[in-house]
Coordinates of C-alpha atoms and ligand atoms in Angstrom, one line a residue:
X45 CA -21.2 -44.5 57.8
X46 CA -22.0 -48.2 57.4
X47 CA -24.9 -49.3 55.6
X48 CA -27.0 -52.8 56.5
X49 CA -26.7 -55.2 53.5
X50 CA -30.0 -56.4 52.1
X51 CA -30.3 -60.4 51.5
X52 CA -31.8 -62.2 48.6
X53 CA -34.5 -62.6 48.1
X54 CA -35.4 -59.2 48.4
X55 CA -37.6 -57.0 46.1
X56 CA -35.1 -54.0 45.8
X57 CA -32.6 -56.7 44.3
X58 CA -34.4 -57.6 41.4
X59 CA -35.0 -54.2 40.3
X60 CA -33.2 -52.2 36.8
X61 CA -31.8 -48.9 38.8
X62 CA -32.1 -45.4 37.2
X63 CA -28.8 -43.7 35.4
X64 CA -27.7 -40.7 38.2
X65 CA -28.3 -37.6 36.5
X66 CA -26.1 -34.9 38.4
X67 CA -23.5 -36.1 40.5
X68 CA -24.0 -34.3 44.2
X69 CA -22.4 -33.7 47.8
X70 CA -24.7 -36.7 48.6
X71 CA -24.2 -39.0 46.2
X72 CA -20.5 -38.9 46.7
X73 CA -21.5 -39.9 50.3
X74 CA -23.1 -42.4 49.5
X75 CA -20.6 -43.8 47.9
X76 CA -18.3 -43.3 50.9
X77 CA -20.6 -45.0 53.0
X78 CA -20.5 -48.1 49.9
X79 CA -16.7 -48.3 50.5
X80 CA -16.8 -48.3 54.3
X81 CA -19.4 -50.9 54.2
X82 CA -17.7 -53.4 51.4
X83 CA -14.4 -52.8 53.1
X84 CA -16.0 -53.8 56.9
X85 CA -17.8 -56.9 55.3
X86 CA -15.2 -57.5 53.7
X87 CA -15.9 -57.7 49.8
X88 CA -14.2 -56.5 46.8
X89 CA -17.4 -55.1 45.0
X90 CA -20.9 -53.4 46.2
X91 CA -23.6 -52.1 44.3
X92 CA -26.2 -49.6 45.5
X93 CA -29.1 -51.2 45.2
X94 CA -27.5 -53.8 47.6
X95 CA -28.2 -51.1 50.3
X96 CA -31.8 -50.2 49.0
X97 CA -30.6 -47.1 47.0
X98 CA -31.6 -47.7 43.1
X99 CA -29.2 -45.5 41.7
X100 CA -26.4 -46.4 39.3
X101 CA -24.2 -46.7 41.5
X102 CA -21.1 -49.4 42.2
X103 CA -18.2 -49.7 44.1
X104 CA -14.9 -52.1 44.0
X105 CA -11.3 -53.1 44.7
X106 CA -9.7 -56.2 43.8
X107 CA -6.6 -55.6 44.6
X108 CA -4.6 -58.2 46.4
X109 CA -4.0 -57.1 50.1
X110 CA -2.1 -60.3 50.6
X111 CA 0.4 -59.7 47.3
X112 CA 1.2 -56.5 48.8
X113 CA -0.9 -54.5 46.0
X114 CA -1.9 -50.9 47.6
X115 CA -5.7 -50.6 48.1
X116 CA -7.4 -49.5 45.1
X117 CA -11.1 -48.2 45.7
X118 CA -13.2 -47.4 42.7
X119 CA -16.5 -46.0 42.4
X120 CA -18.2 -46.0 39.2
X121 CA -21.4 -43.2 38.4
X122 CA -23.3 -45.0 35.6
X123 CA -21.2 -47.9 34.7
X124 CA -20.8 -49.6 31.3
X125 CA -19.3 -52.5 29.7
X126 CA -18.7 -51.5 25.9
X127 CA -16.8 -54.0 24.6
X128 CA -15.9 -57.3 26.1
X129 CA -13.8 -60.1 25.1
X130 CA -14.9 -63.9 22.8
X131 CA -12.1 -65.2 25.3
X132 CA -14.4 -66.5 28.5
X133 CA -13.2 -66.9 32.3
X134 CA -14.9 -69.1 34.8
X135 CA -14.5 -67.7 38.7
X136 CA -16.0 -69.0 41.9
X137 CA -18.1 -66.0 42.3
X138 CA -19.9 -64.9 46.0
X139 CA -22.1 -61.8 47.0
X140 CA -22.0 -59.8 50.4
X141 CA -26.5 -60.1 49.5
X142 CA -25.7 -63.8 49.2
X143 CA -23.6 -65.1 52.6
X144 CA -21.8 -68.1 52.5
X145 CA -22.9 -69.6 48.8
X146 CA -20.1 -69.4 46.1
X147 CA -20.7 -70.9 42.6
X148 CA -18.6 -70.9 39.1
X149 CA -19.4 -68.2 36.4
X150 CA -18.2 -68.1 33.0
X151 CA -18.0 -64.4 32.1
X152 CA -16.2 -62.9 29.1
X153 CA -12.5 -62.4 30.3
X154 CA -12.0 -58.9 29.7
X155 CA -13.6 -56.3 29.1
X156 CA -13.9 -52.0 28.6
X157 CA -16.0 -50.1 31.4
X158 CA -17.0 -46.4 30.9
X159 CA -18.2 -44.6 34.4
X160 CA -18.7 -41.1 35.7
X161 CA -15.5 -41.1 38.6
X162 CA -16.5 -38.7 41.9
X163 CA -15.4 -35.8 40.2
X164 CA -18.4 -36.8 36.9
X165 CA -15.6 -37.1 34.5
X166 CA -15.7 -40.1 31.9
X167 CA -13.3 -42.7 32.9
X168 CA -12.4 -45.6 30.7
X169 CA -10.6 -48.6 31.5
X170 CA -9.4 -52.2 30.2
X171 CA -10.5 -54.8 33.2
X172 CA -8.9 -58.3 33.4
X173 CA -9.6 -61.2 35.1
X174 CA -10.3 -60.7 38.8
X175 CA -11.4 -57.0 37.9
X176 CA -13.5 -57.9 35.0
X177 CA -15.4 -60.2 36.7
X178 CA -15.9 -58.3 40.0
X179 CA -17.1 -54.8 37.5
X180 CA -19.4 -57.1 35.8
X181 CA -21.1 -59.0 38.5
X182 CA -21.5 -55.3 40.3
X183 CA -23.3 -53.8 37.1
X184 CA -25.5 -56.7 36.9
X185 CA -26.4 -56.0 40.3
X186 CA -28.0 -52.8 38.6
X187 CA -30.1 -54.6 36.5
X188 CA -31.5 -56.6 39.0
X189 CA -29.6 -59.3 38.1
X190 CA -27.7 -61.7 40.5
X191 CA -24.7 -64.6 40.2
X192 CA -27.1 -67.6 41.2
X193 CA -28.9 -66.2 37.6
X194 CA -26.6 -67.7 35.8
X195 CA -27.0 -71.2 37.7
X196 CA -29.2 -73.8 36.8
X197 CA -32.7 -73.2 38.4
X198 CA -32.0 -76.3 41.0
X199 CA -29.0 -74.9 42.1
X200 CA -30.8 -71.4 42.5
X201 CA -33.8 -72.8 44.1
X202 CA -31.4 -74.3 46.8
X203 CA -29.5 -71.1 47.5
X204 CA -32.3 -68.9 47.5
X205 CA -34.3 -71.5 50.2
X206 CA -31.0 -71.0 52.5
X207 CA -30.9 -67.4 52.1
X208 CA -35.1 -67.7 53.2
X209 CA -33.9 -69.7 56.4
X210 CA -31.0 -67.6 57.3
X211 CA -33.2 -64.3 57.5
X212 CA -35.8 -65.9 59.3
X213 CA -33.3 -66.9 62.0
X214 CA -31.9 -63.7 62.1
X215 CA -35.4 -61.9 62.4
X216 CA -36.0 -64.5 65.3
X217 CA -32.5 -63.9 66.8
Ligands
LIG462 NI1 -23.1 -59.2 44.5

């Protein structure tokens, strides 16, 4: 089932989400329902607290569509970065709780995630490029932490007053 997106500035956004301590039937739903909704948007990455559940909880899948790479949907339980790279990457980053505003970020370039997969086993993989950035933006997402944080205030300030005006018009629409 699809889930509404919440848009900055929003409370729920900006808050440090709690580890999941047992995986269950409805957790695993809920990350079902994280898929459907990043795929229908689309994106490439969603964290829960994006749809007002403050668990750690992310889902993602970079791969390219247009290259012909087969879909590859991850969900993560309690995502980690353990080691990452000195070698940095900039990428125009964007955010499904963000329409429309996209902005450079330098993050390290690669780097090792550990998660709980659906089944709660410990899964450990090298990201790169794309991927890395995508796993990283989505775990920041868990500690309240946004893209436009990495921006200069102005530059933040400006987003954020756009994102203001587009949910006012939509609450008058
Ligand atoms: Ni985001």
């Amino acid at each position: 089932m699809k889930r509404p997106i919440l848009i900055h500035p929003d409370p729920r956004l900006k808050k440090a989400c709690a580890p999941v301590p047992d995986l269950s039937d409805k957790l695993r739903v809920l990350a079902d329902d994280m898929l459907e909704t990043m795929y229908d948007a689309p994106g490439i990455g969603l964290a829960a607290p994006q749809i007002g559940v403050l668990d750690r909880l992310i889902v993602l899948d970079c791969a390219k569509a247009d290259d012909g790479e087969a879909p590859r949907p991850l969900v993560m339980f309690n995502p980690q970065v353990v080691a990452s790279s000195d070698e940095r990457n900039v990428y125009e980053e964007g955010c499904l709780s963000i329409p429309d505003q996209y902005a450079e970020v330098e993050r390290p370039k690669v780097v090792d995630v550990e998660w709980l997969d659906r089944d709660g086993t410990l899964q450990r993989e090298t990201f790169d490029g794309l991927w890395a950035t995508c796993v990283q933006h989505e775990i920041d997402h868990l500690d309240g932490k946004l893209f436009i944080d990495y921006l200069k205030p102005l530059k933040r300030q400006m987003i954020t007053r756009k994102m203001v005006k587009l949910k006012r018009d939509r609450a008058r629409a």
